[in-house]
Amino acid sequence: MISVLLADDQALVRAGFRALLNAEADIRVVAEASDGVEAVRQAQLTRPDVVLMDIRMPGVDGLEATRRIAADPALSETRVIILTTFELDEYVFEALRTGASGFLVKDTEPVELLRGIRAVAAGDALLSPSVTRRVIAEFAGAGGPGRQAAPPAHVDQLTDREREVLVLVAEGLSNDEIAGRLVISPATAKTHVSRTMIKIGARDRAQLVVYAYEAGLIRPGWLG
């Protein structure tokens, strides 16, 4: 059973998501929040598998709430999916950088929302849609409008193979696809991905993609 926390300041939006998710046999809404402070509190209380986080909420917004959740060791297994009204939202890239596992626009088809929740709960990054890559490509180079991106650390600690794997993760390849590309076993590919995440301190695969851009291993425009 995948437990989900809904964080959105609009009650009707939460009601719609709740009805959709609770109709699924393997998904259950365990809590709701109307602002970022409540989202963090409910996450700490219920420790959900996935948080659907509206990025624009009054007071503490979804960006800061995501940062707090990602920084809490007790919530290391909780994954955040950012919900936004706009495809190219300057805050989305910052949310990915601070710990979100991906994002969806609010008018996403229900089947895509359900697929995204299941993918993130399984440990994958919700980065397949081309729009996500466009957001990263748009804001990675400059760290977003008005932001100065810090130089990524630990690049020199990566082996040539780990850098190669990092680029393939940034291209959206799964462990099995990486294994096929490099002619190695899926288990070996998974090991390389895990070691790379540990070395650069990445929370999940989404942060590997952001890191690859910031380290200059992938340039905006390479991904469709």
Short mmCIF file of C-alpha atoms in Angstrom, two decimals:
data_model
loop_
_atom_site.label_atom_id
_atom_site.label_comp_id
_atom_site.label_asym_id
_atom_site.label_seq_id
_atom_site.Cartn_x
_atom_site.Cartn_y
_atom_site.Cartn_z
CA MET A 1 0.00 0.00 0.00
CA ILE A 2 1.41 3.40 -1.04
CA SER A 3 0.65 6.09 1.53
CA VAL A 4 0.18 9.63 0.22
CA LEU A 5 0.06 13.08 1.81
CA LEU A 6 -1.83 15.78 -0.12
CA ALA A 7 -0.55 19.34 0.32
CA ASP A 8 -2.58 22.02 -1.49
CA ASP A 9 -4.24 25.19 -0.26
CA GLN A 10 -7.41 24.51 -2.29
CA ALA A 11 -9.83 22.13 -0.58
CA LEU A 12 -11.56 21.20 -3.84
CA VAL A 13 -8.24 20.22 -5.41
CA ARG A 14 -7.40 18.01 -2.44
CA ALA A 15 -10.86 16.43 -2.57
CA GLY A 16 -10.41 15.58 -6.23
CA PHE A 17 -7.01 14.01 -5.67
CA ARG A 18 -8.27 12.15 -2.60
CA ALA A 19 -11.20 10.62 -4.48
CA LEU A 20 -8.95 9.56 -7.37
CA LEU A 21 -6.22 8.05 -5.20
CA ASN A 22 -8.43 6.29 -2.67
CA ALA A 23 -10.23 4.55 -5.53
CA GLU A 24 -7.01 2.66 -6.26
CA ALA A 25 -6.42 -0.64 -4.45
CA ASP A 26 -2.75 0.07 -3.77
CA ILE A 27 -2.85 3.78 -2.82
CA ARG A 28 -4.22 5.43 0.33
CA VAL A 29 -4.34 9.12 1.31
CA VAL A 30 -3.17 9.25 4.93
CA ALA A 31 -3.17 13.02 5.54
CA GLU A 32 -3.83 16.45 4.03
CA ALA A 33 -2.34 19.90 4.48
CA SER A 34 -3.30 23.38 3.28
CA ASP A 35 0.10 25.03 3.73
CA GLY A 36 3.78 24.18 3.98
CA VAL A 37 4.01 24.16 7.77
CA GLU A 38 1.15 21.69 8.05
CA ALA A 39 2.62 19.61 5.21
CA VAL A 40 5.88 19.17 7.09
CA ARG A 41 4.06 18.43 10.35
CA GLN A 42 1.80 15.83 8.73
CA ALA A 43 4.78 14.28 6.96
CA GLN A 44 6.55 13.89 10.30
CA LEU A 45 3.43 12.41 11.89
CA THR A 46 2.45 9.97 9.13
CA ARG A 47 5.76 9.38 7.28
CA PRO A 48 4.05 8.88 3.91
CA ASP A 49 5.68 7.19 0.96
CA VAL A 50 4.80 10.11 -1.32
CA VAL A 51 3.86 13.76 -0.82
CA LEU A 52 1.92 15.54 -3.56
CA MET A 53 3.12 19.07 -2.91
CA ASP A 54 1.58 22.21 -4.40
CA ILE A 55 4.48 24.56 -5.03
CA ARG A 56 2.51 27.77 -4.40
CA MET A 57 0.87 27.92 -0.98
CA PRO A 58 0.43 30.79 1.49
CA GLY A 59 3.00 31.27 4.23
CA VAL A 60 5.57 28.50 3.93
CA ASP A 61 5.34 27.43 0.28
CA GLY A 62 5.90 24.03 -1.27
CA LEU A 63 9.53 24.78 -2.06
CA GLU A 64 10.47 25.42 1.57
CA ALA A 65 8.31 22.52 2.76
CA THR A 66 10.10 20.21 0.32
CA ARG A 67 13.46 21.44 1.59
CA ARG A 68 12.45 20.73 5.20
CA ILE A 69 11.14 17.26 4.39
CA ALA A 70 14.25 16.35 2.40
CA ALA A 71 16.50 17.57 5.23
CA ASP A 72 14.73 15.48 7.90
CA PRO A 73 16.58 12.16 8.43
CA ALA A 74 13.37 10.62 9.76
CA LEU A 75 11.75 11.25 6.36
CA SER A 76 14.54 9.80 4.24
CA GLU A 77 12.09 7.34 2.65
CA THR A 78 9.45 9.98 1.87
CA ARG A 79 9.43 11.21 -1.74
CA VAL A 80 7.98 14.52 -2.91
CA ILE A 81 6.21 15.15 -6.21
CA ILE A 82 5.80 18.84 -6.93
CA LEU A 83 2.46 19.98 -8.38
CA THR A 84 2.49 23.16 -10.41
CA THR A 85 0.15 25.03 -12.72
CA PHE A 86 2.91 26.11 -15.07
CA GLU A 87 5.16 23.83 -17.11
CA LEU A 88 8.18 26.14 -17.02
CA ASP A 89 8.11 27.25 -13.41
CA GLU A 90 11.35 28.74 -12.08
CA TYR A 91 10.72 27.13 -8.68
CA VAL A 92 10.49 23.59 -10.01
CA PHE A 93 14.21 23.29 -10.69
CA GLU A 94 14.98 24.60 -7.22
CA ALA A 95 12.57 22.02 -5.78
CA LEU A 96 14.37 19.24 -7.64
CA ARG A 97 17.68 20.56 -6.37
CA THR A 98 16.46 20.57 -2.77
CA GLY A 99 15.03 17.06 -2.80
CA ALA A 100 11.87 16.64 -4.89
CA SER A 101 11.72 13.44 -6.94
CA GLY A 102 9.93 15.04 -9.86
CA PHE A 103 6.97 17.17 -10.78
CA LEU A 104 3.61 17.13 -12.52
CA VAL A 105 1.42 19.88 -13.86
CA LYS A 106 -2.00 19.98 -12.23
CA ASP A 107 -3.87 19.19 -15.43
CA THR A 108 -1.98 15.91 -15.83
CA GLU A 109 -4.21 13.03 -16.91
CA PRO A 110 -5.25 10.81 -13.96
CA VAL A 111 -3.47 7.78 -15.39
CA GLU A 112 -0.21 9.77 -15.54
CA LEU A 113 -0.63 10.96 -11.95
CA LEU A 114 -1.16 7.39 -10.74
CA ARG A 115 1.78 6.14 -12.78
CA GLY A 116 3.95 8.92 -11.36
CA ILE A 117 3.04 8.14 -7.76
CA ARG A 118 3.80 4.47 -8.24
CA ALA A 119 7.09 5.19 -9.98
CA VAL A 120 8.31 7.55 -7.28
CA ALA A 121 7.19 5.19 -4.50
CA ALA A 122 9.26 2.47 -6.20
CA GLY A 123 12.36 4.67 -6.06
CA ASP A 124 12.39 6.07 -9.57
CA ALA A 125 12.60 9.74 -10.45
CA LEU A 126 9.60 11.26 -12.16
CA LEU A 127 11.73 12.69 -14.95
CA SER A 128 10.54 10.93 -18.06
CA PRO A 129 8.19 13.63 -19.40
CA SER A 130 10.05 15.92 -21.75
CA VAL A 131 8.62 18.94 -19.94
CA THR A 132 10.61 18.03 -16.81
CA ARG A 133 13.82 17.94 -18.81
CA ARG A 134 12.96 21.31 -20.35
CA VAL A 135 12.55 22.84 -16.90
CA ILE A 136 15.94 21.49 -15.83
CA ALA A 137 17.57 22.63 -19.05
CA GLU A 138 15.98 26.06 -18.73
CA PHE A 139 17.15 26.79 -15.22
CA ALA A 140 20.16 24.53 -14.56
CA GLY A 141 22.79 26.71 -16.17
CA ALA A 142 22.04 29.84 -14.18
CA GLY A 143 20.46 28.19 -11.16
CA GLY A 144 17.16 29.83 -12.10
CA PRO A 145 16.37 33.52 -12.56
CA GLY A 146 18.03 35.60 -9.87
CA ARG A 147 19.91 32.62 -8.45
CA GLN A 148 23.58 31.79 -8.49
CA ALA A 149 24.15 28.05 -8.62
CA ALA A 150 26.88 26.78 -6.32
CA PRO A 151 29.61 24.77 -8.07
CA PRO A 152 28.83 21.06 -7.58
CA ALA A 153 31.11 19.26 -5.19
CA HIS A 154 32.70 15.82 -5.39
CA VAL A 155 33.05 15.69 -9.19
CA ASP A 156 36.66 14.59 -8.87
CA GLN A 157 35.65 11.71 -6.61
CA LEU A 158 33.69 10.02 -9.39
CA THR A 159 35.38 7.36 -11.48
CA ASP A 160 35.14 7.52 -15.27
CA ARG A 161 32.54 4.76 -15.17
CA GLU A 162 30.49 6.59 -12.54
CA ARG A 163 30.52 9.75 -14.63
CA GLU A 164 29.38 7.70 -17.60
CA VAL A 165 26.56 6.20 -15.55
CA LEU A 166 25.62 9.63 -14.22
CA VAL A 167 25.20 10.96 -17.77
CA LEU A 168 22.99 8.00 -18.68
CA VAL A 169 20.83 8.56 -15.60
CA ALA A 170 20.50 12.19 -16.67
CA GLU A 171 19.34 11.00 -20.08
CA GLY A 172 16.49 9.20 -18.32
CA LEU A 173 17.75 5.63 -18.66
CA SER A 174 16.71 2.97 -16.15
CA ASN A 175 19.23 0.61 -14.56
CA ASP A 176 18.35 -2.08 -17.09
CA GLU A 177 18.81 0.35 -19.97
CA ILE A 178 22.14 1.52 -18.56
CA ALA A 179 23.23 -2.09 -18.31
CA GLY A 180 22.34 -2.66 -21.95
CA ARG A 181 24.14 0.48 -23.09
CA LEU A 182 27.35 -0.33 -21.18
CA VAL A 183 27.15 -4.11 -21.65
CA ILE A 184 27.17 -4.81 -17.92
CA SER A 185 24.72 -6.59 -15.65
CA PRO A 186 21.71 -4.71 -14.19
CA ALA A 187 23.08 -5.42 -10.71
CA THR A 188 26.38 -3.78 -11.63
CA ALA A 189 24.56 -0.80 -13.11
CA LYS A 190 22.53 -0.45 -9.90
CA THR A 191 25.75 -0.58 -7.86
CA HIS A 192 27.32 2.19 -9.94
CA VAL A 193 24.21 4.35 -9.55
CA SER A 194 24.12 3.76 -5.78
CA ARG A 195 27.81 4.57 -5.34
CA THR A 196 27.43 7.74 -7.40
CA MET A 197 24.49 8.86 -5.26
CA ILE A 198 26.50 8.24 -2.08
CA LYS A 199 29.56 10.10 -3.33
CA ILE A 200 27.69 13.25 -4.31
CA GLY A 201 25.14 13.07 -1.51
CA ALA A 202 22.13 12.74 -3.80
CA ARG A 203 18.77 11.86 -2.27
CA ASP A 204 17.53 10.08 -5.38
CA ARG A 205 17.86 9.86 -9.16
CA ALA A 206 16.21 13.24 -9.67
CA GLN A 207 19.09 14.91 -7.87
CA LEU A 208 21.56 12.97 -10.03
CA VAL A 209 20.00 14.62 -13.08
CA VAL A 210 20.28 18.09 -11.55
CA TYR A 211 23.87 17.37 -10.53
CA ALA A 212 24.79 16.21 -14.03
CA TYR A 213 23.64 19.56 -15.42
CA GLU A 214 25.35 21.61 -12.74
CA ALA A 215 28.60 19.67 -13.17
CA GLY A 216 28.53 20.34 -16.90
CA LEU A 217 28.30 16.63 -17.75
CA ILE A 218 25.04 17.30 -19.60
CA ARG A 219 24.37 20.59 -21.34
CA PRO A 220 20.92 22.17 -21.70
CA GLY A 221 19.52 21.19 -25.06
CA TRP A 222 20.98 17.68 -25.09
CA LEU A 223 17.71 16.15 -23.91
CA GLY A 224 14.52 16.48 -25.88
#
